[in-house]
PDB file of C-alpha atoms in Angstrom:
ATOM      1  CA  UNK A  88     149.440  89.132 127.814  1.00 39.00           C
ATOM      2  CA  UNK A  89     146.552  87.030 127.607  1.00 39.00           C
ATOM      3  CA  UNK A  90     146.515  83.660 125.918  1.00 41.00           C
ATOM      4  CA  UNK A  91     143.597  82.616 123.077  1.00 42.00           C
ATOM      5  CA  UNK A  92     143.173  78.828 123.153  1.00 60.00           C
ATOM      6  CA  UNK A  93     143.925  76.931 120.359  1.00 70.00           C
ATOM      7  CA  UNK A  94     140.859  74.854 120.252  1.00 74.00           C
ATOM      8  CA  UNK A  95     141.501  71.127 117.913  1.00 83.00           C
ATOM      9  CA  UNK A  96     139.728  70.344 115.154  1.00 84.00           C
ATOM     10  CA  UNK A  97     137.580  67.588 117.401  1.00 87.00           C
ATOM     11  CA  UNK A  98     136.844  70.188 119.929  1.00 85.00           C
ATOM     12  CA  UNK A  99     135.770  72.356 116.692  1.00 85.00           C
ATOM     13  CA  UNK A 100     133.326  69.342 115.642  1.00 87.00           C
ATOM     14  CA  UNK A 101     132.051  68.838 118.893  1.00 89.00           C
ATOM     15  CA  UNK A 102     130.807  72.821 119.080  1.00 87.00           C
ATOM     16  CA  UNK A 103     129.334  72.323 115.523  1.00 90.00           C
ATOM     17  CA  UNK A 104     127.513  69.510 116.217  1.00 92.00           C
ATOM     18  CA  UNK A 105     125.793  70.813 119.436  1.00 91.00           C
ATOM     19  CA  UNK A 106     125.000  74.353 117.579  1.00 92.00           C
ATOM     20  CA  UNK A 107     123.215  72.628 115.180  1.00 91.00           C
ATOM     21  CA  UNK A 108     121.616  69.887 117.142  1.00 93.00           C
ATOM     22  CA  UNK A 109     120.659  73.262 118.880  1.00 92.00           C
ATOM     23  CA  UNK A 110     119.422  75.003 116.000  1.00 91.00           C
ATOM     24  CA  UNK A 111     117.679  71.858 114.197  1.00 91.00           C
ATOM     25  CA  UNK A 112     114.996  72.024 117.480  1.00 89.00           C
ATOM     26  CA  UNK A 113     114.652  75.662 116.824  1.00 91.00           C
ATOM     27  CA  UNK A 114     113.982  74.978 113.309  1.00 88.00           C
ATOM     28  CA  UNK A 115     111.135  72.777 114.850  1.00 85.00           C
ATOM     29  CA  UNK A 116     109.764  74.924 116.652  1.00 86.00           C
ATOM     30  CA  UNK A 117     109.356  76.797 113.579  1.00 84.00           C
ATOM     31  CA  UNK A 118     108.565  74.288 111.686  1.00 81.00           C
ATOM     32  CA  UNK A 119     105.349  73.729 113.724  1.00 81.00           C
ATOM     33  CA  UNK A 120     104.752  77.726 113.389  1.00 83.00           C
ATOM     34  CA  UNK A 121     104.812  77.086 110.271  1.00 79.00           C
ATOM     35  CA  UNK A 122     103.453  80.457 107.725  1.00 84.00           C
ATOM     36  CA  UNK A 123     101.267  81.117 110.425  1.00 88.00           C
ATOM     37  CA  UNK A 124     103.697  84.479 112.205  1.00 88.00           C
ATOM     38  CA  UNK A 125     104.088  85.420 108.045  1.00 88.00           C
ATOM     39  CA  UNK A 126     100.493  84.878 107.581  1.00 91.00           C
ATOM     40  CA  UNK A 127      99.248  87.097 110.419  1.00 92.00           C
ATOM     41  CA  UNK A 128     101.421  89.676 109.418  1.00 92.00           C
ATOM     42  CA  UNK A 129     100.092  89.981 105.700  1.00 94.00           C
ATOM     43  CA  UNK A 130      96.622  90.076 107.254  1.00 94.00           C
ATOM     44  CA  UNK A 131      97.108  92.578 109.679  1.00 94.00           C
ATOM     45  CA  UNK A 132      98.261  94.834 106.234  1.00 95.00           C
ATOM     46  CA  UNK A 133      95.811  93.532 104.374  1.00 95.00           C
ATOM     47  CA  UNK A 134      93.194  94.896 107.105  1.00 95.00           C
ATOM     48  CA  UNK A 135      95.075  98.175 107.354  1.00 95.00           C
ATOM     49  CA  UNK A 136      94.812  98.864 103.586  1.00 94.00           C
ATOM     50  CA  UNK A 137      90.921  97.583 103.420  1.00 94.00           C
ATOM     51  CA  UNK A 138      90.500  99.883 106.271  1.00 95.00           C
ATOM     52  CA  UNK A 139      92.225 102.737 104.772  1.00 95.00           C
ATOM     53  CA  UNK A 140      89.913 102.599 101.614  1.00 93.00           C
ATOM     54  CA  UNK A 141      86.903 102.359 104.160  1.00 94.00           C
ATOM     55  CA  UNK A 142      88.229 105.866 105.707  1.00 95.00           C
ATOM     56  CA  UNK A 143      88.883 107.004 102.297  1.00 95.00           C
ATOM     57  CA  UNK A 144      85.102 105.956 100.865  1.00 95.00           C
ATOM     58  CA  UNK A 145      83.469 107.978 103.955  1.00 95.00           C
ATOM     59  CA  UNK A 146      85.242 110.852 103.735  1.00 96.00           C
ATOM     60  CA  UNK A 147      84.095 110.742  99.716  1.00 95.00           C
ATOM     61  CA  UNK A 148      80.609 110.144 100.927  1.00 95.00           C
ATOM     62  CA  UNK A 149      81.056 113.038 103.618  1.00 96.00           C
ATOM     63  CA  UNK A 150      82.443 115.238 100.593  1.00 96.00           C
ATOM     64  CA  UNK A 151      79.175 114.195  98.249  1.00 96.00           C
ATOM     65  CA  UNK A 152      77.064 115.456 100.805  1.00 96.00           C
ATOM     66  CA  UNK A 153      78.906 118.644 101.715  1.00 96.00           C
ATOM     67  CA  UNK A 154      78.463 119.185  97.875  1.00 96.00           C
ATOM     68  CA  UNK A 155      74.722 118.469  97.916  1.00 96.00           C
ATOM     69  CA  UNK A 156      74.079 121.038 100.973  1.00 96.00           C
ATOM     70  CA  UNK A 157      76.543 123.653  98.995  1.00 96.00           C
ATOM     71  CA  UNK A 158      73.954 122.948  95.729  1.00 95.00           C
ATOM     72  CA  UNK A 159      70.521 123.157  98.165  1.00 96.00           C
ATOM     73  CA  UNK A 160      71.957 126.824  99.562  1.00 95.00           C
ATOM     74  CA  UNK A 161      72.580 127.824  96.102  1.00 95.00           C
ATOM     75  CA  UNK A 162      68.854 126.904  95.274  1.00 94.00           C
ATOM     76  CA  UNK A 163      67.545 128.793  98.034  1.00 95.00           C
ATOM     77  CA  UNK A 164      69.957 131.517  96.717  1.00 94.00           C
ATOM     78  CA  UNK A 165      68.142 131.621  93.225  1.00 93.00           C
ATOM     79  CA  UNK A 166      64.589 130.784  94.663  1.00 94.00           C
ATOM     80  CA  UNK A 167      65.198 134.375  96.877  1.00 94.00           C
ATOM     81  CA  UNK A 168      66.671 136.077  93.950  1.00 93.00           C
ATOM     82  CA  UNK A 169      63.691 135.059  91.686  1.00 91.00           C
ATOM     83  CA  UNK A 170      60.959 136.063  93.818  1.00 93.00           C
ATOM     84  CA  UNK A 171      62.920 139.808  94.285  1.00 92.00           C
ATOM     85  CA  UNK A 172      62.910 140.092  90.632  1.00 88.00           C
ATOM     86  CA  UNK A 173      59.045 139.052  90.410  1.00 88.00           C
ATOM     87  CA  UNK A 174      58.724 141.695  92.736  1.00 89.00           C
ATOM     88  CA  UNK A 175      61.001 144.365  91.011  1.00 87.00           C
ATOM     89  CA  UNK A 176      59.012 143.834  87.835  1.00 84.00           C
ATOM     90  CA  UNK A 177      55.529 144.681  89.282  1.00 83.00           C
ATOM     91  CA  UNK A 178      57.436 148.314  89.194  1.00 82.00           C
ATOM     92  CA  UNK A 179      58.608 148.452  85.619  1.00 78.00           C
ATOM     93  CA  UNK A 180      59.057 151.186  83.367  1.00 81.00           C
ATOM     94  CA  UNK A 181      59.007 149.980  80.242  1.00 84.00           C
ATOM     95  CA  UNK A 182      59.362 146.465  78.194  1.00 84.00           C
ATOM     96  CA  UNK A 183      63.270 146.648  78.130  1.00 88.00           C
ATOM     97  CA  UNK A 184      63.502 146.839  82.089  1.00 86.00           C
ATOM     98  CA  UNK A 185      61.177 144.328  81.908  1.00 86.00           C
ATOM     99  CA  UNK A 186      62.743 141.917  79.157  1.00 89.00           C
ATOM    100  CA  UNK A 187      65.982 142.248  81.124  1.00 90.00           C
ATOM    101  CA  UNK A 188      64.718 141.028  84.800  1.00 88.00           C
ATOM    102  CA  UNK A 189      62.896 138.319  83.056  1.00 90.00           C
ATOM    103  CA  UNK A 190      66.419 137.032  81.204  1.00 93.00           C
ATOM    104  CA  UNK A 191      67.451 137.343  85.141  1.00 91.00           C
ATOM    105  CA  UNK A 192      64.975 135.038  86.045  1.00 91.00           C
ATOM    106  CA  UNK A 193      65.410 132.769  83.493  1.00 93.00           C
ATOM    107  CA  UNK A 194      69.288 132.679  84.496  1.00 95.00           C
ATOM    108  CA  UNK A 195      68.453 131.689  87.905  1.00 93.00           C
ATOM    109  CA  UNK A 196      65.370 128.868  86.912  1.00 94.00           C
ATOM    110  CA  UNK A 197      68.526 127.418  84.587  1.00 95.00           C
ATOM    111  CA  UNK A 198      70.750 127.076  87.879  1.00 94.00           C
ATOM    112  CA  UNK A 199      68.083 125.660  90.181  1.00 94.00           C
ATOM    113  CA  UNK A 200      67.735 122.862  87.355  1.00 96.00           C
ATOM    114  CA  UNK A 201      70.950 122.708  86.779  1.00 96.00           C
ATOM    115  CA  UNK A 202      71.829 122.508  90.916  1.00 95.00           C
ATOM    116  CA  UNK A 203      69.031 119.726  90.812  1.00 95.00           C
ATOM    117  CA  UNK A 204      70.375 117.744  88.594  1.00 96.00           C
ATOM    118  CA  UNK A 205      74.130 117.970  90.255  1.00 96.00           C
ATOM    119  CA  UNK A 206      72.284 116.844  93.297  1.00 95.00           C
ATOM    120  CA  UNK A 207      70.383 114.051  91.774  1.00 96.00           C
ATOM    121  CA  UNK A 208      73.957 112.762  90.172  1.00 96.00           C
ATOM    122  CA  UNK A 209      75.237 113.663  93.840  1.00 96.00           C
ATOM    123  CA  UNK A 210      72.659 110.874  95.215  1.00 96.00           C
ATOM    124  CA  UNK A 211      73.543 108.027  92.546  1.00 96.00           C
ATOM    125  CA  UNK A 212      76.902 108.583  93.402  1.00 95.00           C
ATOM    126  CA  UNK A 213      76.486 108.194  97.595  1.00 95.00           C
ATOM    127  CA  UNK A 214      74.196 105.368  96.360  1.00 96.00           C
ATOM    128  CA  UNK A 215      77.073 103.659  94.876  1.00 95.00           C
ATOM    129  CA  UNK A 216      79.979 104.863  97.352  1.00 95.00           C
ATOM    130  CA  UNK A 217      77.772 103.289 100.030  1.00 95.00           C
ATOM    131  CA  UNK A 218      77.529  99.997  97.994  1.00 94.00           C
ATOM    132  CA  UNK A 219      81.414 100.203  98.176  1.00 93.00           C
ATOM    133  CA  UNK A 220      81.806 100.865 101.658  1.00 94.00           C
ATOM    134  CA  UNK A 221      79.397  98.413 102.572  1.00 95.00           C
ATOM    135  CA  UNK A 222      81.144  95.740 100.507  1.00 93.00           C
ATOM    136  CA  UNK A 223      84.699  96.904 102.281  1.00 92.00           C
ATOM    137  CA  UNK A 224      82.760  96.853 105.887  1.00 94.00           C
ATOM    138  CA  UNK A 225      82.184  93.001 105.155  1.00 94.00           C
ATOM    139  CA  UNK A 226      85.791  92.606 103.572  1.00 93.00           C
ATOM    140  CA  UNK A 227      87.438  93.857 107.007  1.00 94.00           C
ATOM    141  CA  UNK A 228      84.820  92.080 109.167  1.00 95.00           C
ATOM    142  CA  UNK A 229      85.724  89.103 106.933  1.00 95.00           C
ATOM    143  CA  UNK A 230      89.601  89.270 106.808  1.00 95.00           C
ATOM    144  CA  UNK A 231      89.523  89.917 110.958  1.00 95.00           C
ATOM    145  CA  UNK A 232      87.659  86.573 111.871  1.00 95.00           C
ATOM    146  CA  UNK A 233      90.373  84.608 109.236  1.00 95.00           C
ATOM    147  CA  UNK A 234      93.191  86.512 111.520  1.00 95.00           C
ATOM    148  CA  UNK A 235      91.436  86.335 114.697  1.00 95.00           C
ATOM    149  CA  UNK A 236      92.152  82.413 114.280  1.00 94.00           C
ATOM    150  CA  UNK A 237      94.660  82.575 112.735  1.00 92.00           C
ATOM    151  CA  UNK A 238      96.297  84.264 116.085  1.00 93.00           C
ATOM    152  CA  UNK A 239      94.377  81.765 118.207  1.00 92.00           C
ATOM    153  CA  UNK A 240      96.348  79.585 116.791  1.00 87.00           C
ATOM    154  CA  UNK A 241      99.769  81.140 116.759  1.00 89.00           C
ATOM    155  CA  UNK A 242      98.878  82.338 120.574  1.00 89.00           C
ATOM    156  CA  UNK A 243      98.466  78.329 121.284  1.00 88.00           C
ATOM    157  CA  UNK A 244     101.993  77.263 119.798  1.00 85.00           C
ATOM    158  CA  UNK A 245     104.057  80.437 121.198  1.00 84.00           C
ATOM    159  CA  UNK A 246     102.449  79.110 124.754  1.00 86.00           C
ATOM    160  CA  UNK A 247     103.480  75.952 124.668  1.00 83.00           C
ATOM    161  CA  UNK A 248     106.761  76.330 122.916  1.00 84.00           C
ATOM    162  CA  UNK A 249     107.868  80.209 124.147  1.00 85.00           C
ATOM    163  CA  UNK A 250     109.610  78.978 127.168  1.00 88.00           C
ATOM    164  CA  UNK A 251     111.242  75.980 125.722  1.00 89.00           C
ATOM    165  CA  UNK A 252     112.377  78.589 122.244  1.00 87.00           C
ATOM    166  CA  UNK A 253     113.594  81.256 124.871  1.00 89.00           C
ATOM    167  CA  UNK A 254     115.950  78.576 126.495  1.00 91.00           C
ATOM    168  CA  UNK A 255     117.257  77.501 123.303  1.00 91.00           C
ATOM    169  CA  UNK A 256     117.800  80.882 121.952  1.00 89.00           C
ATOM    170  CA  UNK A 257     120.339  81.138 124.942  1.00 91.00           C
ATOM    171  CA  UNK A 258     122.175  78.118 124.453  1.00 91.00           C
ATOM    172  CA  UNK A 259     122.539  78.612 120.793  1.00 90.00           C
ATOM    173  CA  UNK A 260     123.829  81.766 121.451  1.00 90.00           C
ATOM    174  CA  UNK A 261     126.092  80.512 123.892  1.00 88.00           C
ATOM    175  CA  UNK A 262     127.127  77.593 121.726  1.00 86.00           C
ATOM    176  CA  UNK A 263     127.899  80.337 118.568  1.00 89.00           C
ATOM    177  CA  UNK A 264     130.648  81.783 120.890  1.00 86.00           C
ATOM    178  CA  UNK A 265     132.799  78.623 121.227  1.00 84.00           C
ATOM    179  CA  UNK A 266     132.765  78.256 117.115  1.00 84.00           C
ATOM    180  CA  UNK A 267     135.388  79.903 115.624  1.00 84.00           C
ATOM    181  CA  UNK A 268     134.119  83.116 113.549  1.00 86.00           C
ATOM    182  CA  UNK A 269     135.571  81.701 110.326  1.00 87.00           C
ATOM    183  CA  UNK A 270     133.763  78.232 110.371  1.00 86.00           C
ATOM    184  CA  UNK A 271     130.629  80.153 111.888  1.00 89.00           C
ATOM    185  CA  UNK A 272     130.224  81.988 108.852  1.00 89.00           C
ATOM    186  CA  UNK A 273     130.723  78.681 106.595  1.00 89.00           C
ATOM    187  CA  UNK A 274     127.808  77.388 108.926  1.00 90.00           C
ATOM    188  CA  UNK A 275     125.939  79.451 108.838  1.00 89.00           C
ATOM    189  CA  UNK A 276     125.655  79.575 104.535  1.00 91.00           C
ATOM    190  CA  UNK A 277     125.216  75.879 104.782  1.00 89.00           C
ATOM    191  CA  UNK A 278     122.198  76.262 106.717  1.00 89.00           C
ATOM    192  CA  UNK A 279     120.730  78.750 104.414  1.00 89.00           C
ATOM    193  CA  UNK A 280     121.279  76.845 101.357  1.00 88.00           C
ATOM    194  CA  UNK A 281     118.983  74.140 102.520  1.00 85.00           C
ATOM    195  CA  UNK A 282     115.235  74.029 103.683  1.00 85.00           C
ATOM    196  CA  UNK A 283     115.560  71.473 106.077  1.00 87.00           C
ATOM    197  CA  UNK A 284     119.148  73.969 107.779  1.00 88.00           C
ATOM    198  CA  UNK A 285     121.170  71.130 108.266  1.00 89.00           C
ATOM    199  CA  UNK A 286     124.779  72.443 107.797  1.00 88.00           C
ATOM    200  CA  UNK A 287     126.451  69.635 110.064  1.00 90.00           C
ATOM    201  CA  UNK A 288     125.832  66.041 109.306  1.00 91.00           C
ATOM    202  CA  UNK A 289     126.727  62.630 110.393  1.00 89.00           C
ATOM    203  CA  UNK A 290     127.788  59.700 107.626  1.00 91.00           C
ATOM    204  CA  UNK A 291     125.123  57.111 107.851  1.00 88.00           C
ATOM    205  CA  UNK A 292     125.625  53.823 106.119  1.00 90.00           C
ATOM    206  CA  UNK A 293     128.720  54.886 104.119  1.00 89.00           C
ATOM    207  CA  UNK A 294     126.607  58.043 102.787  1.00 90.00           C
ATOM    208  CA  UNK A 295     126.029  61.432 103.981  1.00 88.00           C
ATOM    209  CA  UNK A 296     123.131  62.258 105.615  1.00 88.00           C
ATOM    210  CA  UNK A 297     122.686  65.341 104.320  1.00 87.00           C
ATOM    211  CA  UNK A 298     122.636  64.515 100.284  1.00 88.00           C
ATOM    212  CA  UNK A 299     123.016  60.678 100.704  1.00 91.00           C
ATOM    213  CA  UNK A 300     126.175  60.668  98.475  1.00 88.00           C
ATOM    214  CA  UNK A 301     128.632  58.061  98.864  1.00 90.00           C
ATOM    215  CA  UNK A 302     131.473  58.676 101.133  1.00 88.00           C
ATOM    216  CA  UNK A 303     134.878  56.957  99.919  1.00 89.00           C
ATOM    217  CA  UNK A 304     136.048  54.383 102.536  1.00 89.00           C
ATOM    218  CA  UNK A 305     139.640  56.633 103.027  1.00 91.00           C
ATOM    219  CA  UNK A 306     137.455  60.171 103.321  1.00 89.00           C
ATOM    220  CA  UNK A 307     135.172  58.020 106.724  1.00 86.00           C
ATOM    221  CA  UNK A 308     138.332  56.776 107.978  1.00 88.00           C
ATOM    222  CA  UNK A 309     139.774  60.900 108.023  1.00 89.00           C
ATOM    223  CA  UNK A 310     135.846  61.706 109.257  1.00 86.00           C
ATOM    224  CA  UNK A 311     136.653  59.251 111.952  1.00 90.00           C
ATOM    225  CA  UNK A 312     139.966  60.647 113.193  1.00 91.00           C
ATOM    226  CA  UNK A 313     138.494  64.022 113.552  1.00 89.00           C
ATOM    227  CA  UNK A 314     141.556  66.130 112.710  1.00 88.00           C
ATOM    228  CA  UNK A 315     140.684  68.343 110.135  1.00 88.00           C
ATOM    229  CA  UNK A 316     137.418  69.387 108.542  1.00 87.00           C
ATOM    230  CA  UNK A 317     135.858  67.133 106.069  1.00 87.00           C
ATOM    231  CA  UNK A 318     133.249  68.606 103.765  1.00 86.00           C
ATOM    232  CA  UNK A 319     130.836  66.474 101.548  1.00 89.00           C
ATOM    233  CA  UNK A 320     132.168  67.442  97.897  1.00 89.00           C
ATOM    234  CA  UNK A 321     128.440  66.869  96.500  1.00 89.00           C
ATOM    235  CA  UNK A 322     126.537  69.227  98.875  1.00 88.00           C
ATOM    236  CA  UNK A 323     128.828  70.747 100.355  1.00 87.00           C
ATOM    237  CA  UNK A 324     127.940  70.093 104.369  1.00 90.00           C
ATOM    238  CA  UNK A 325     130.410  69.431 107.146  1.00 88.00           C
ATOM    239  CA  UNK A 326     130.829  65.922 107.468  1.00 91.00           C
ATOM    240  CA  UNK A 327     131.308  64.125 111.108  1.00 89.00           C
ATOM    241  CA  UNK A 328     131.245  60.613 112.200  1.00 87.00           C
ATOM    242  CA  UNK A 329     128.221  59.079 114.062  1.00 86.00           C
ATOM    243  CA  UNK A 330     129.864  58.756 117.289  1.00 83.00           C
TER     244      UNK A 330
END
């Protein structure tokens, strides 16, 4: 049956400290980052949505027009229809038959005016639409030179630092397997409590480095002998010595 070692409390330390010393330049590498990976992603859907409601204003500028050709036909329609009925009452037999393809007439005068004035509404409305789409043309055009930089500049840090982030993505994941699970997780809350991720820190000039809070002269002299883990009772970080 296999044996698990039975690492000591110093040997426990010793993993924490190099995990976070570790981590801490991965958290500069981010650091230098900075917003910028957060920043190009909220353009990029930013963009998406501006060009969504440019797709969206063309296809209601493409429906307008399909409108106005539907309202020109139907003008033609009643121009065609109006001339028939001219015609049919050169051959009239008496006033009624008359009175009754003039009404018809006057029915389809009504919906040429009324098909001209849907069209003329028709054109104010492209007019505007195309004020719209215009205005979200120059948004996009806008919004992609901020992001083009803004990738530039990403693009320029990832080059320099990819290599040198890769590595230390490795070794932190290698260090992460000698800490036990239990004080891992502990770790690993630490970190995300504070901005700067320190979860492991040396006492420096009777304080602790993490919070600066005094550290009794009995709690060092325990830090110092390494044999059981010490955490700072004000912020609550692991506490080792210097050395």
């Amino acid at each position: 049956m296999a044996t698990v070692k039975d690492y000591s409390v110093e040997e426990k330390l010793t993993a924490l400290v190099t995990l976070q010393k570790i981590e801490s330049k991965l958290d500069e590498i981010r650091i230098l980052k900075g917003e910028l990976p957060m920043e190009v992603s909220d353009l990029e859907d930013e963009i998406a949505g501006l060009n969504a409601r440019q797709t969206r204003i063309e296809e209601e500028i493409n429906g307008v027009k399909e409108f106005i050709e539907q309202k020109k036909t139907a003008i033609k329609d009643a121009e065609a229809l109006i001339k028939r009925y001219e015609k049919q009452s050169e051959n009239v037999k008496n006033s009624r038959e008359f009175e009754a393809i003039n009404k018809e007439i006057e029915m389809q005068q009504l919906e040429m005016k009324l098909a001209e004035k849907h069209i003329r509404d028709a054109n104010e409305e492209i007019a505007e639409k195309a004020i719209s789409l215009e205005r979200a043309k120059k948004n996009v055009a806008a919004k992609e030179n901020v992001l083009n930089g803004k990738k530039e500049e990403l693009e320029k840090i990832v080059a320099t630092t990819d290599k040198e982030e890769k590595a230390l993505n490795k070794l932190s994941a290698e260090a992460r397997e000698k800490v036990e699970p239990r004080l891992l997780v502990s770790y690993d809350r630490i970190r995300q409590n504070y901005r700067n991720g320190l979860g492991v820190v040396a006492v420096h000039r009777d304080a602790c480095g993490g919070c600066f809070n005094a550290i009794p002269p009995q709690k060092q002299s325990e830090i110092r002998q390494r044999k059981k883990i010490i955490i700072c009772e004000n912020c609550g970080r692991i506490l080792v010595d210097a050395d």
